[in-house]
mmCIF file of C-alpha atoms in Angstrom:
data_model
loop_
_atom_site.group_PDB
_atom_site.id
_atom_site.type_symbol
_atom_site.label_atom_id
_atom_site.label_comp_id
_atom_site.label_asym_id
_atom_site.label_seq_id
_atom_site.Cartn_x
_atom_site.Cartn_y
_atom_site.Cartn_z
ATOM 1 C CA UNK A 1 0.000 0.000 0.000
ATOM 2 C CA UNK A 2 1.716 3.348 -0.884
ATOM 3 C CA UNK A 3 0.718 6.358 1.378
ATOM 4 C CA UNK A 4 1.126 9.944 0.006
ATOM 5 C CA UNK A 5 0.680 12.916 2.207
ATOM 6 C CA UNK A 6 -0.081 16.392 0.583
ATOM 7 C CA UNK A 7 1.953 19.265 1.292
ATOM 8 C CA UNK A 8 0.834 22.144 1.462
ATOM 9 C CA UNK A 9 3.445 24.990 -0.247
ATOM 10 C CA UNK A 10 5.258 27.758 1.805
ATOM 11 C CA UNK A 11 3.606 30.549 -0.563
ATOM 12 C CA UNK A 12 0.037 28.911 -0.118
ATOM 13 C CA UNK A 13 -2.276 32.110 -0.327
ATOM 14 C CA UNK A 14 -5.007 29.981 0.726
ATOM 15 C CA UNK A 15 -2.921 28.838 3.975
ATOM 16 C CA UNK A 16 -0.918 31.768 4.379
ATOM 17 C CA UNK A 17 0.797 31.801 7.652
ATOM 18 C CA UNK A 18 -1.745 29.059 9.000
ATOM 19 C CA UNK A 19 0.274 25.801 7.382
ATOM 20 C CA UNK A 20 2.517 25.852 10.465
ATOM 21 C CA UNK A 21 -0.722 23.958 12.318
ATOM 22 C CA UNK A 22 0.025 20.817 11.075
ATOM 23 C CA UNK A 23 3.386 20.620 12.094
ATOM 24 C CA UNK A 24 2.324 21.932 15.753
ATOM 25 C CA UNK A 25 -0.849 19.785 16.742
ATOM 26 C CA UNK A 26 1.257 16.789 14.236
ATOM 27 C CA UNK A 27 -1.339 15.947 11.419
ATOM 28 C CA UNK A 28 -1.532 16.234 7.489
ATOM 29 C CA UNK A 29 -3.636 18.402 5.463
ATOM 30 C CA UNK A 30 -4.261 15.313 3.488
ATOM 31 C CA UNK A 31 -3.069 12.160 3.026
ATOM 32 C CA UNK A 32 -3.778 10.111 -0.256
ATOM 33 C CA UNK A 33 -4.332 5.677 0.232
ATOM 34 C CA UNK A 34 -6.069 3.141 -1.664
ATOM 35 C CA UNK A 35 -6.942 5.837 -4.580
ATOM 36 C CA UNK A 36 -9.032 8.201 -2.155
ATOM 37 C CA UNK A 37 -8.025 11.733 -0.670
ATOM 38 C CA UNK A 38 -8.684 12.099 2.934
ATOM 39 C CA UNK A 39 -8.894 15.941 3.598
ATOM 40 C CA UNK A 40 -8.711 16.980 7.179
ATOM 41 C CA UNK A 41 -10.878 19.092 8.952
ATOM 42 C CA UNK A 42 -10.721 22.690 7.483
ATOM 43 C CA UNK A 43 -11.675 25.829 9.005
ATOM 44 C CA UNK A 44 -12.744 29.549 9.293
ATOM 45 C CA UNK A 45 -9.187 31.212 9.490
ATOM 46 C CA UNK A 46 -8.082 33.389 7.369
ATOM 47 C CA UNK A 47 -4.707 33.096 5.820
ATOM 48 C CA UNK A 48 -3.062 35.728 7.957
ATOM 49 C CA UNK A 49 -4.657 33.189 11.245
ATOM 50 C CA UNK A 50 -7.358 35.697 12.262
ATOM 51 C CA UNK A 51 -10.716 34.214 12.510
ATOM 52 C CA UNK A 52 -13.396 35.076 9.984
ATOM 53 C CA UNK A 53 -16.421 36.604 11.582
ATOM 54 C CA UNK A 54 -19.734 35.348 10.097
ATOM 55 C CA UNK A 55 -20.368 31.314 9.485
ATOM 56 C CA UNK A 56 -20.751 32.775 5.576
ATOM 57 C CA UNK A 57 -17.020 33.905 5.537
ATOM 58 C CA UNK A 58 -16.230 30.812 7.522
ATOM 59 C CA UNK A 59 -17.710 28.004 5.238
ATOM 60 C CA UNK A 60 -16.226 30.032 2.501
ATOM 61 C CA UNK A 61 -12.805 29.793 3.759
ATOM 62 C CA UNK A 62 -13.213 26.263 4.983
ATOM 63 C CA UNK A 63 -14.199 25.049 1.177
ATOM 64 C CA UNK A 64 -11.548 27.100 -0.474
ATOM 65 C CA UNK A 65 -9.085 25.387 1.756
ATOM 66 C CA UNK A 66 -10.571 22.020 0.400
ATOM 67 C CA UNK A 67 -10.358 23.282 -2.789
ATOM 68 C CA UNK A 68 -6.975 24.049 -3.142
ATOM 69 C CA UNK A 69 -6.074 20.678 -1.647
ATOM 70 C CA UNK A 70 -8.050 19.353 -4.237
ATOM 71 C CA UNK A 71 -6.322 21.477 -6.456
ATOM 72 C CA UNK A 72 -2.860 20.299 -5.732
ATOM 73 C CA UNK A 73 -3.909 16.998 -6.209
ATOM 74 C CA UNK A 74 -5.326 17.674 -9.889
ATOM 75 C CA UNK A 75 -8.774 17.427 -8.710
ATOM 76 C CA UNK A 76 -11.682 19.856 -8.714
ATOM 77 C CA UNK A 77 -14.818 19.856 -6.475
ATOM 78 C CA UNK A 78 -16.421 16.966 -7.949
ATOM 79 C CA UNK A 79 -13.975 14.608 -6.965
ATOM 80 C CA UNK A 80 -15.585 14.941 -3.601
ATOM 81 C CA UNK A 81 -17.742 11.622 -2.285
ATOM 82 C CA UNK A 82 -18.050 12.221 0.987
ATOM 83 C CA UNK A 83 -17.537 15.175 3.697
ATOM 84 C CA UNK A 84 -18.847 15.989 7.216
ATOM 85 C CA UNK A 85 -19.222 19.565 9.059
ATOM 86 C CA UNK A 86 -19.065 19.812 12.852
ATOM 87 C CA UNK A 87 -21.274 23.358 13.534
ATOM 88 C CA UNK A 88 -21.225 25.209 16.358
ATOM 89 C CA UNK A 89 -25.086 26.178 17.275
ATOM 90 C CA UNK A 90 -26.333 24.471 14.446
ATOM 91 C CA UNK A 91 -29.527 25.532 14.325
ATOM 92 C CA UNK A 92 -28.338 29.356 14.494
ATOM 93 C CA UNK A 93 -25.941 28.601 11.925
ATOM 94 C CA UNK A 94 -27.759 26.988 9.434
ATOM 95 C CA UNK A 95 -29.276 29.240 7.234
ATOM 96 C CA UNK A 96 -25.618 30.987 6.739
ATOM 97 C CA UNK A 97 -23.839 27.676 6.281
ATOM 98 C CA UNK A 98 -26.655 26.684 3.360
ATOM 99 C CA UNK A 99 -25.973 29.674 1.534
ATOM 100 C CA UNK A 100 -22.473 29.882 1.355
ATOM 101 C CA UNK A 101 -22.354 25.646 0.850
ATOM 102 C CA UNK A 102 -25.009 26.435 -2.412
ATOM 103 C CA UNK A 103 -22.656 28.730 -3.610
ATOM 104 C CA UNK A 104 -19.755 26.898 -3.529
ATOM 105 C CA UNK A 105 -20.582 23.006 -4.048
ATOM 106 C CA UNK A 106 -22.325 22.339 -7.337
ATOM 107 C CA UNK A 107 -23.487 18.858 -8.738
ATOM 108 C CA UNK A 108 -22.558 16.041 -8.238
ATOM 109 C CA UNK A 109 -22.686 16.365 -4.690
ATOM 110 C CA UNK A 110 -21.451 14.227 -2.465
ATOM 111 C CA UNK A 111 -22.760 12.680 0.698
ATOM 112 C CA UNK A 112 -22.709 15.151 3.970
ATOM 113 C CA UNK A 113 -23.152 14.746 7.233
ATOM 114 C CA UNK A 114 -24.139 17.348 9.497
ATOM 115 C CA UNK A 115 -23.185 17.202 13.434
ATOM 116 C CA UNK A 116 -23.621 19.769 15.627
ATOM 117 C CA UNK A 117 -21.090 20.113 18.495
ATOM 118 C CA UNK A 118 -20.659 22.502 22.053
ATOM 119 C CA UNK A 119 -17.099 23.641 20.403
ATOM 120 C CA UNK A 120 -14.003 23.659 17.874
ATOM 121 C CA UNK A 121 -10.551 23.746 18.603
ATOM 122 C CA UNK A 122 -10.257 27.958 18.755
ATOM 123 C CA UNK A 123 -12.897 29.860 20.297
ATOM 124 C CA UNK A 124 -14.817 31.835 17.628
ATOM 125 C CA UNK A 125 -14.726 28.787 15.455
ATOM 126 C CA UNK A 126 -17.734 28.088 14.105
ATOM 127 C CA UNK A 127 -17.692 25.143 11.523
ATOM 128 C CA UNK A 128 -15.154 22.478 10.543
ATOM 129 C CA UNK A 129 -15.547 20.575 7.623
ATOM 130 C CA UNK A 130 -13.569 17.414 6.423
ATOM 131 C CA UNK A 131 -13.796 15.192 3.141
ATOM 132 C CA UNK A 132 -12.568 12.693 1.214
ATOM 133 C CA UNK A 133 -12.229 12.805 -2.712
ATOM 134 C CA UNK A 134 -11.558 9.899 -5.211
ATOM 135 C CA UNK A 135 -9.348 9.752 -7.497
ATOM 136 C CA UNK A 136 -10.516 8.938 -11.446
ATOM 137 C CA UNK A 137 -7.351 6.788 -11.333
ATOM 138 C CA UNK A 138 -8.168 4.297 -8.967
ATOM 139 C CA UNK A 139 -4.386 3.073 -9.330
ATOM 140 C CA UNK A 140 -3.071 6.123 -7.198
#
């Protein structure tokens, strides 16, 4: 079984001074096995590490992020099979989370679970979302 994790690049405007994370809590941004892209939870900071404000700006940030790992994987969006959002007040959250998600993920859609949880890792946090993509080339 060969293992690939993605790296995410120094001049990442996406990532910005935020890459440094995954060295300090000791995870990948993504880590490629048995032709499927497993995406770890993304979030609502910005690249400069300031926390966006509204859950719109937040699920916007958290997709792009998924996006551009897709990205430097030759993927797009509709690689996507499967992702999962952790919300903070859910039910407050919702409406904002819909629109921004509508905006952003287009058919085919993949499955997504919704969980709402008491909190994220930084205070302010909001949303996390996480996913896993396949690759056309099952081989990889």
């Amino acid at each position: 079984m060969t293992i690939h994790t993605v790296e995410i690049p120094e001049d990442s405007e996406v990532f910005g001074e935020t890459r440094g994370a995954f060295a300090r809590f000791g995870y990948s941004a993504a880590v490629r096995a048995h032709g499927l892209l497993f995406i770890a939870g993304t979030i609502g900071r910005r690249a400069d590490g300031t926390i966006a404000d509204t859950i719109e700006e937040q699920t916007e940030i958290a997709i792009r992020r998924i996006e551009e790992i897709l990205r430097l994987e030759n993927l797009d969006m509709s690689a996507l099979v499967d992702v999962t959002s952790y919300h903070v007040d859910i039910h407050r959250h919702m409406p904002g989370f819909l629109e921004a998600k509508q905006r952003l993920i287009k058919a085919p859609f993949p499955t997504w679970s919704l969980i709402g949880v008491s909190a994220l890792a930084s205070p302010g946090l909001l949303v996390e979302i996480r996913a896993t993509a396949a690759y056309s080339d099952a081989s990889r």
